[in-house]
Amino acid sequence: MKKQPDSVVKRSLFSWVLPGNVHLQILLVALITLTVFARVLPLEMQKRIVNQAISLRRLDLLLYYCGIYLVSVLLASGLKYVIAMLQTRISENVLANMRKDLFAHILTLPLNFYRKAQPGLVVSALVTELTSAGAFVGLAISSPTINILTLLAFAGYLIYLNPLLAVISLGMYPVILVIIPILQKKANIANKKRVDSTRVISSLIGEAISGIHEIQGNGTFRMENGRFGKIVDQMRQIRIGWTLYKQGVKVTNNFFVSLGPFVIFILGGYLAMHGKLELGAMVAFLSAQEKLYDPWKELIDFYQVYMDAVVSYKRTMEYFDVPAEFAIAPEGRDAYQLEPSIDIKDLSYFTDTGIQLLDNINMNLKPGESLALVGFSGSGKSTLALCIGQLYKYSSGHVLLGNKEVSELTKKDMVYNMGFVSQSPFIFSGSIEENLMYSCAAMYDSKDSAAEIPSLDDKIAVLHQTGLFADVLRFGLNAILDKTQQEHLAGRVVRVRENFHREYGERLADYVEFFDENKYLRYSNVAENLFLGAPNDPAFSENQLPRNSYFLELLGKADLMMPLLSLGAELLKQTTDILGNLTPDPVFFQQSPIFLEEWDDARLLVERLRRTKLMQLSDEDRHFLLKIALRFTPGRHTLVAIPGILKDLVLEARALIRESIGKDMPSAFSFYQLSDYIYSQTIMNNILFGQTKTSNPKALDMIDQSIIQLIIEEDFLETIVDIGMQFQVGSKGDKLSGGQRQKLAIARTFLKSPRIMIMDEATSALDNKSQTRIQNLLETRWKGKSTLISVVHRLDIIKNYDRVAVMKAGKIIETGAYHELIDKKGALYELVGGKK
């Protein structure tokens, strides 16, 4: 039988040195040998330059020896750079593999582990704590090899020059080898405390971020700051001690190494004075002795890197040294295709702390049957569901799927046969489609998988079933096409637009103001009326227009500057007169172009306008007035009526502006034309090609239905939905509502079409209409197709389940058909309040 590799948490740090890097390590040793020779050779050249070239006044020898010296230095430098590159390559390879293997192990850990582990701590372990271990592996062979060989080479050369001086110079190193390990041991102890304190602080930060709503809701800022400050202070003391010990190692080493030149000057000078040591030899000896410091220092640094790496690596692996409860994939066989029956015998479950949550559960379900688990909170309903779904490992008893024990099945067996929807489903960052396919992904993640990849029709079907289709369609209609990749779709959108205007233009005229370059548009603001187009250049966005010199110049040519400044001033005055000193509220500003956050500045400017003429205002004040005027939309901002003459001036300026920009900077704007697609606008806006006049839900729904009908006729609906499925849901799905997230979780399980389905309060975040939709679906489409276990919180939806099990204190106290249990007037009767 093939021996299983050790778990990543059981591997020693040195086990990472050679696997996958043997050829790089061999190359490193070869380059190191050549480097050592290139570092010693210049020392011999120094001696010969002094003793032969200079003393004999031989220019040819001087040039020859200097040339060899230069080549050796260049070669050593180049080789050192190549060695550093190889070390980095090995380090990063190993660090990447460590992270991948440890992350893969972490994903298999029991759910109980995550009740105690904080996300911040796991992140810190993977991202930070393994870094020093990866760095060490890159140096594990090369650093001691190059430095020990260099030390031996330099020591040998010193003995060759003068044995007596060499013995005395090298005699101090054994003393260092005694003192430094003592200091390093203390540094290691401090380093362990540093690693532990880093974990504690990472855990605290992660907890605070995760519970920020509770902190702000309860106002516990001082308490949390106190907890954090206490740990930071402890960490500061630990780091100070750790740093001092590390520096003590370096200072001690530097002190002894610095004694070397002193000994040579005293003894070497004496020998040179008495003719027992050549001057060139003494120069070479001094250089060699000085160069001994470099490999020695690097060995000390390597030793510290090693100790830091060992501490961090061991601490990290010890923390995650928790065995997986279940095998991931079967060996030597395909995943089981199980009969969807469930047989539970004498099932009990205890927590790590010995609390019993399930007590001797017995139950069975035939293929295709449906069971509702009900009971008060804490009765064990969800725990039972999690044990059946292999998310918890039960303590005793049996759970059989078909005729297979759940505790002995692999995760892949479970994936192929079961779908699970939790009460608080997690939505991953990425697109709706990626999340929709998430449950199916493991079923076809290998080439030999027989699972069929769901088609676009399958995806659309489950979106319809779960009530998510309308949302995804809306996401698609609100998407902006990428001209480089989706240009082929623009023509189809334009055709839908033309059909929409032709077939519904008159019927919807009361609700939509369609773009018309010959009319002033009441439901578009002044800026939109001036351009009747969408900016491609950020300098022409609404916020930038009041400071855009080109635009301001065009306003001057069109004699619009003063009318717009006057309009802005009038808007400010009327708004402040009407709202007066009322407490600012967003509702008051819906009919005004002034934003709530601008209210204080607006009132101050009104005061200045009473004392100052428009043209005497500062540039900043004029910019503010112009911004308000350009934002003014007569159809919505009804506090002030737009002067008729201003409409005429805007229409005249529109032609001038569009002509000037089209000539001077044609790429800055996309001007609205019925036959052109506007890539800066959404698909919906391109089809509508106008502004809605109303917020009436019925009218808006009529507009939407008209557009959808035309999209269907154009055979474009699936394409729009496909685009909508690329909508990015954000971190943890925060761009979706709670109901949308739950619908998406249900949809991804439905798409998988599992033999057995467990739903743990899967509709708790849905409104009554959506809950009814899902329940009807379970009772019709899935009836008899999947064996269903539902943990139910709403008792009015359990009537049509084949069986109902009532739980209390970890036991099933009553089971049977709904009406049978109600007629018995037992536990279920009491739960539903005594009403049939």
Short mmCIF file of N, CA and C in Angstrom, two decimals, residues 264-384:
data_model
loop_
_atom_site.label_atom_id
_atom_site.label_comp_id
_atom_site.label_asym_id
_atom_site.label_seq_id
_atom_site.Cartn_x
_atom_site.Cartn_y
_atom_site.Cartn_z
N ILE A 264 46.27 41.80 15.61
CA ILE A 264 47.16 41.76 14.44
C ILE A 264 48.10 42.96 14.43
N PHE A 265 47.53 44.15 14.77
CA PHE A 265 48.39 45.34 14.80
C PHE A 265 49.52 45.17 15.83
N ILE A 266 49.19 44.62 17.00
CA ILE A 266 50.20 44.45 18.05
C ILE A 266 51.22 43.38 17.66
N LEU A 267 50.72 42.16 17.41
CA LEU A 267 51.63 41.04 17.16
C LEU A 267 52.21 41.11 15.75
N GLY A 268 51.36 41.41 14.77
CA GLY A 268 51.84 41.47 13.38
C GLY A 268 52.84 42.58 13.18
N GLY A 269 52.55 43.74 13.83
CA GLY A 269 53.51 44.85 13.73
C GLY A 269 54.87 44.47 14.31
N TYR A 270 54.82 43.77 15.43
CA TYR A 270 56.08 43.34 16.07
C TYR A 270 56.84 42.40 15.13
N LEU A 271 56.15 41.43 14.52
CA LEU A 271 56.82 40.48 13.63
C LEU A 271 57.35 41.17 12.38
N ALA A 272 56.60 42.15 11.87
CA ALA A 272 57.04 42.87 10.66
C ALA A 272 58.29 43.70 10.97
N MET A 273 58.32 44.31 12.17
CA MET A 273 59.49 45.10 12.55
C MET A 273 60.77 44.24 12.63
N HIS A 274 60.61 42.99 13.00
CA HIS A 274 61.78 42.11 13.14
C HIS A 274 61.97 41.23 11.93
N GLY A 275 61.32 41.57 10.82
CA GLY A 275 61.57 40.88 9.56
C GLY A 275 61.01 39.48 9.49
N LYS A 276 60.11 39.14 10.40
CA LYS A 276 59.53 37.80 10.40
C LYS A 276 58.19 37.72 9.68
N LEU A 277 57.73 38.87 9.13
CA LEU A 277 56.47 38.91 8.39
C LEU A 277 56.57 39.96 7.31
N GLU A 278 56.34 39.53 6.07
CA GLU A 278 56.40 40.48 4.94
C GLU A 278 55.27 41.50 5.06
N LEU A 279 55.57 42.72 4.55
CA LEU A 279 54.55 43.77 4.61
C LEU A 279 53.31 43.39 3.81
N GLY A 280 53.53 42.80 2.63
CA GLY A 280 52.39 42.36 1.79
C GLY A 280 51.58 41.29 2.47
N ALA A 281 52.29 40.39 3.19
CA ALA A 281 51.58 39.33 3.91
C ALA A 281 50.73 39.91 5.02
N MET A 282 51.27 40.95 5.71
CA MET A 282 50.50 41.57 6.78
C MET A 282 49.26 42.27 6.24
N VAL A 283 49.42 42.96 5.08
CA VAL A 283 48.25 43.61 4.45
C VAL A 283 47.21 42.57 4.08
N ALA A 284 47.67 41.45 3.48
CA ALA A 284 46.74 40.39 3.10
C ALA A 284 46.09 39.77 4.33
N PHE A 285 46.89 39.63 5.42
CA PHE A 285 46.38 39.05 6.65
C PHE A 285 45.29 39.93 7.25
N LEU A 286 45.54 41.24 7.26
CA LEU A 286 44.54 42.18 7.78
C LEU A 286 43.24 42.11 6.97
N SER A 287 43.38 42.04 5.64
CA SER A 287 42.20 41.97 4.78
C SER A 287 41.42 40.68 5.02
N ALA A 288 42.20 39.55 5.12
CA ALA A 288 41.54 38.26 5.32
C ALA A 288 40.86 38.20 6.67
N GLN A 289 41.57 38.74 7.70
CA GLN A 289 40.98 38.72 9.03
C GLN A 289 39.71 39.57 9.11
N GLU A 290 39.76 40.72 8.41
CA GLU A 290 38.59 41.59 8.37
C GLU A 290 37.42 40.92 7.64
N LYS A 291 37.75 40.19 6.57
CA LYS A 291 36.71 39.52 5.80
C LYS A 291 36.13 38.31 6.52
N LEU A 292 36.87 37.82 7.54
CA LEU A 292 36.29 36.75 8.35
C LEU A 292 35.00 37.19 9.02
N TYR A 293 34.87 38.49 9.26
CA TYR A 293 33.70 39.02 9.96
C TYR A 293 32.42 38.82 9.15
N ASP A 294 32.51 38.96 7.82
CA ASP A 294 31.31 38.88 6.99
C ASP A 294 30.64 37.51 7.08
N PRO A 295 31.37 36.40 6.78
CA PRO A 295 30.70 35.10 6.90
C PRO A 295 30.28 34.77 8.33
N TRP A 296 31.10 35.23 9.30
CA TRP A 296 30.72 34.97 10.69
C TRP A 296 29.44 35.71 11.06
N LYS A 297 29.33 36.99 10.64
CA LYS A 297 28.13 37.78 10.90
C LYS A 297 26.92 37.13 10.22
N GLU A 298 27.13 36.68 8.99
CA GLU A 298 26.01 36.07 8.28
C GLU A 298 25.59 34.75 8.93
N LEU A 299 26.54 34.02 9.51
CA LEU A 299 26.19 32.80 10.23
C LEU A 299 25.36 33.13 11.47
N ILE A 300 25.76 34.19 12.18
CA ILE A 300 25.00 34.61 13.36
C ILE A 300 23.59 35.03 12.93
N ASP A 301 23.50 35.83 11.86
CA ASP A 301 22.18 36.25 11.36
C ASP A 301 21.35 35.04 10.95
N PHE A 302 22.01 34.08 10.29
CA PHE A 302 21.31 32.86 9.86
C PHE A 302 20.79 32.09 11.07
N TYR A 303 21.60 32.06 12.11
CA TYR A 303 21.20 31.36 13.32
C TYR A 303 19.95 32.01 13.93
N GLN A 304 19.94 33.34 13.92
CA GLN A 304 18.76 34.03 14.45
C GLN A 304 17.53 33.82 13.57
N VAL A 305 17.74 33.84 12.24
CA VAL A 305 16.63 33.55 11.33
C VAL A 305 16.10 32.15 11.59
N TYR A 306 17.01 31.21 11.78
CA TYR A 306 16.62 29.83 12.05
C TYR A 306 15.80 29.72 13.33
N MET A 307 16.27 30.35 14.40
CA MET A 307 15.55 30.26 15.67
C MET A 307 14.19 30.93 15.58
N ASP A 308 14.13 32.11 14.92
CA ASP A 308 12.83 32.78 14.74
C ASP A 308 11.88 31.90 13.93
N ALA A 309 12.42 31.30 12.86
CA ALA A 309 11.60 30.47 11.98
C ALA A 309 11.08 29.24 12.72
N VAL A 310 11.94 28.60 13.51
CA VAL A 310 11.54 27.40 14.24
C VAL A 310 10.42 27.73 15.22
N VAL A 311 10.58 28.82 15.97
CA VAL A 311 9.56 29.20 16.94
C VAL A 311 8.23 29.49 16.25
N SER A 312 8.28 30.32 15.23
CA SER A 312 7.06 30.71 14.52
C SER A 312 6.41 29.51 13.85
N TYR A 313 7.24 28.69 13.18
CA TYR A 313 6.71 27.53 12.46
C TYR A 313 6.06 26.53 13.41
N LYS A 314 6.75 26.21 14.51
CA LYS A 314 6.20 25.25 15.47
C LYS A 314 4.92 25.77 16.09
N ARG A 315 4.91 27.04 16.47
CA ARG A 315 3.72 27.61 17.08
C ARG A 315 2.53 27.53 16.10
N THR A 316 2.79 27.85 14.84
CA THR A 316 1.72 27.84 13.84
C THR A 316 1.19 26.43 13.63
N MET A 317 2.10 25.48 13.42
CA MET A 317 1.66 24.11 13.15
C MET A 317 1.00 23.47 14.38
N GLU A 318 1.48 23.81 15.57
CA GLU A 318 0.86 23.27 16.78
C GLU A 318 -0.58 23.76 16.91
N TYR A 319 -0.81 25.02 16.55
CA TYR A 319 -2.15 25.59 16.69
C TYR A 319 -3.15 24.87 15.79
N PHE A 320 -2.70 24.50 14.58
CA PHE A 320 -3.61 23.85 13.63
C PHE A 320 -3.47 22.33 13.63
N ASP A 321 -2.76 21.80 14.61
CA ASP A 321 -2.58 20.34 14.68
C ASP A 321 -3.83 19.70 15.25
N VAL A 322 -4.88 19.77 14.45
CA VAL A 322 -6.17 19.16 14.80
C VAL A 322 -6.54 18.23 13.65
N PRO A 323 -6.81 16.97 13.93
CA PRO A 323 -7.11 16.04 12.82
C PRO A 323 -8.45 16.34 12.18
N ALA A 324 -8.53 16.13 10.87
CA ALA A 324 -9.80 16.25 10.16
C ALA A 324 -10.70 15.10 10.61
N GLU A 325 -11.98 15.37 10.75
CA GLU A 325 -12.91 14.34 11.21
C GLU A 325 -13.30 13.37 10.11
N PHE A 326 -13.22 13.83 8.86
CA PHE A 326 -13.65 13.00 7.75
C PHE A 326 -12.64 13.08 6.61
N ALA A 327 -12.50 11.97 5.88
CA ALA A 327 -11.64 11.96 4.70
C ALA A 327 -12.26 12.84 3.62
N ILE A 328 -11.40 13.45 2.82
CA ILE A 328 -11.90 14.36 1.78
C ILE A 328 -12.43 13.60 0.58
N ALA A 329 -11.66 12.65 0.08
CA ALA A 329 -12.04 11.91 -1.13
C ALA A 329 -11.72 10.43 -0.96
N PRO A 330 -12.49 9.55 -1.59
CA PRO A 330 -12.22 8.11 -1.47
C PRO A 330 -10.97 7.72 -2.26
N GLU A 331 -10.34 6.64 -1.84
CA GLU A 331 -9.17 6.12 -2.54
C GLU A 331 -9.56 4.86 -3.30
N GLY A 332 -9.19 4.82 -4.57
CA GLY A 332 -9.40 3.62 -5.36
C GLY A 332 -10.83 3.37 -5.77
N ARG A 333 -11.69 4.37 -5.62
CA ARG A 333 -13.08 4.21 -6.06
C ARG A 333 -13.68 5.57 -6.38
N ASP A 334 -14.80 5.54 -7.11
CA ASP A 334 -15.55 6.76 -7.36
C ASP A 334 -16.44 7.07 -6.15
N ALA A 335 -16.97 8.25 -6.13
CA ALA A 335 -17.91 8.60 -5.06
C ALA A 335 -19.15 7.72 -5.15
N TYR A 336 -19.68 7.35 -3.99
CA TYR A 336 -20.88 6.53 -3.96
C TYR A 336 -22.08 7.28 -4.52
N GLN A 337 -22.93 6.56 -5.22
CA GLN A 337 -24.23 7.07 -5.62
C GLN A 337 -25.25 6.40 -4.69
N LEU A 338 -25.59 7.04 -3.59
CA LEU A 338 -26.33 6.40 -2.51
C LEU A 338 -27.84 6.42 -2.73
N GLU A 339 -28.49 5.39 -2.22
CA GLU A 339 -29.94 5.41 -2.18
C GLU A 339 -30.36 6.49 -1.17
N PRO A 340 -31.29 7.36 -1.54
CA PRO A 340 -31.61 8.51 -0.67
C PRO A 340 -32.52 8.16 0.50
N SER A 341 -32.18 7.11 1.23
CA SER A 341 -32.91 6.79 2.45
C SER A 341 -32.05 7.18 3.64
N ILE A 342 -32.70 7.50 4.75
CA ILE A 342 -31.98 7.92 5.96
C ILE A 342 -32.46 7.07 7.13
N ASP A 343 -31.51 6.44 7.81
CA ASP A 343 -31.84 5.59 8.94
C ASP A 343 -30.97 6.00 10.13
N ILE A 344 -31.59 6.51 11.19
CA ILE A 344 -30.86 6.99 12.36
C ILE A 344 -31.18 6.09 13.55
N LYS A 345 -30.10 5.59 14.19
CA LYS A 345 -30.27 4.65 15.30
C LYS A 345 -29.44 5.09 16.50
N ASP A 346 -30.10 5.30 17.62
CA ASP A 346 -29.45 5.59 18.91
C ASP A 346 -28.40 6.71 18.79
N LEU A 347 -28.74 7.74 18.08
CA LEU A 347 -27.78 8.81 17.80
C LEU A 347 -27.67 9.77 18.99
N SER A 348 -26.42 10.02 19.43
CA SER A 348 -26.16 11.00 20.49
C SER A 348 -25.01 11.89 20.07
N TYR A 349 -25.03 13.10 20.60
CA TYR A 349 -23.94 14.05 20.28
C TYR A 349 -23.60 14.86 21.52
N PHE A 350 -22.30 14.88 21.85
CA PHE A 350 -21.79 15.67 22.96
C PHE A 350 -20.83 16.72 22.42
N THR A 351 -20.84 17.90 23.02
CA THR A 351 -19.86 18.93 22.65
C THR A 351 -18.51 18.59 23.28
N ASP A 352 -17.49 19.37 22.93
CA ASP A 352 -16.15 19.16 23.50
C ASP A 352 -16.15 19.32 25.01
N THR A 353 -17.08 20.13 25.49
CA THR A 353 -17.13 20.37 26.94
C THR A 353 -18.03 19.38 27.67
N GLY A 354 -18.54 18.38 26.94
CA GLY A 354 -19.33 17.33 27.57
C GLY A 354 -20.82 17.58 27.64
N ILE A 355 -21.30 18.66 27.03
CA ILE A 355 -22.74 18.96 27.05
C ILE A 355 -23.43 18.10 26.00
N GLN A 356 -24.49 17.42 26.38
CA GLN A 356 -25.22 16.54 25.47
C GLN A 356 -26.30 17.35 24.73
N LEU A 357 -26.19 17.37 23.39
CA LEU A 357 -27.15 18.11 22.59
C LEU A 357 -28.15 17.19 21.89
N LEU A 358 -27.76 15.93 21.64
CA LEU A 358 -28.68 14.95 21.08
C LEU A 358 -28.65 13.71 21.96
N ASP A 359 -29.83 13.15 22.21
CA ASP A 359 -29.92 12.05 23.17
C ASP A 359 -30.74 10.90 22.57
N ASN A 360 -30.01 9.89 22.07
CA ASN A 360 -30.63 8.64 21.64
C ASN A 360 -31.74 8.87 20.59
N ILE A 361 -31.38 9.51 19.49
CA ILE A 361 -32.32 9.80 18.41
C ILE A 361 -32.50 8.55 17.54
N ASN A 362 -33.75 8.23 17.24
CA ASN A 362 -34.07 7.14 16.31
C ASN A 362 -35.10 7.64 15.31
N MET A 363 -34.82 7.40 14.03
CA MET A 363 -35.71 7.94 13.00
C MET A 363 -35.31 7.32 11.67
N ASN A 364 -36.27 7.21 10.73
CA ASN A 364 -35.91 6.76 9.39
C ASN A 364 -36.80 7.43 8.36
N LEU A 365 -36.23 7.63 7.20
CA LEU A 365 -36.96 8.24 6.07
C LEU A 365 -36.72 7.39 4.83
N LYS A 366 -37.80 7.12 4.11
CA LYS A 366 -37.68 6.39 2.85
C LYS A 366 -37.27 7.36 1.73
N PRO A 367 -36.75 6.85 0.63
CA PRO A 367 -36.38 7.73 -0.49
C PRO A 367 -37.55 8.60 -0.93
N GLY A 368 -37.31 9.88 -1.05
CA GLY A 368 -38.32 10.81 -1.54
C GLY A 368 -39.23 11.37 -0.48
N GLU A 369 -39.13 10.90 0.76
CA GLU A 369 -39.99 11.42 1.82
C GLU A 369 -39.48 12.78 2.30
N SER A 370 -40.39 13.54 2.90
CA SER A 370 -40.03 14.85 3.46
C SER A 370 -40.34 14.87 4.94
N LEU A 371 -39.42 15.46 5.71
CA LEU A 371 -39.57 15.54 7.16
C LEU A 371 -39.36 16.97 7.61
N ALA A 372 -40.25 17.46 8.47
CA ALA A 372 -40.08 18.78 9.10
C ALA A 372 -39.63 18.56 10.54
N LEU A 373 -38.51 19.17 10.89
CA LEU A 373 -38.03 19.13 12.27
C LEU A 373 -38.48 20.41 12.96
N VAL A 374 -39.24 20.29 14.03
CA VAL A 374 -39.75 21.48 14.74
C VAL A 374 -39.43 21.34 16.23
N GLY A 375 -39.56 22.43 16.92
CA GLY A 375 -39.30 22.43 18.35
C GLY A 375 -38.82 23.81 18.77
N PHE A 376 -38.76 24.02 20.10
CA PHE A 376 -38.32 25.30 20.60
C PHE A 376 -36.83 25.49 20.32
N SER A 377 -36.38 26.73 20.42
CA SER A 377 -34.96 27.04 20.23
C SER A 377 -34.13 26.26 21.25
N GLY A 378 -33.04 25.63 20.77
CA GLY A 378 -32.18 24.86 21.66
C GLY A 378 -32.61 23.42 21.82
N SER A 379 -33.62 23.00 21.05
CA SER A 379 -34.10 21.62 21.19
C SER A 379 -33.22 20.61 20.47
N GLY A 380 -32.30 21.08 19.61
CA GLY A 380 -31.38 20.17 18.92
C GLY A 380 -31.69 19.95 17.45
N LYS A 381 -32.64 20.72 16.90
CA LYS A 381 -33.05 20.52 15.51
C LYS A 381 -31.86 20.71 14.55
N SER A 382 -31.21 21.86 14.66
CA SER A 382 -30.09 22.15 13.76
C SER A 382 -28.92 21.20 13.99
N THR A 383 -28.68 20.82 15.24
CA THR A 383 -27.59 19.89 15.55
C THR A 383 -27.84 18.55 14.87
N LEU A 384 -29.07 18.08 14.90
CA LEU A 384 -29.41 16.82 14.23
C LEU A 384 -29.17 16.94 12.73
#
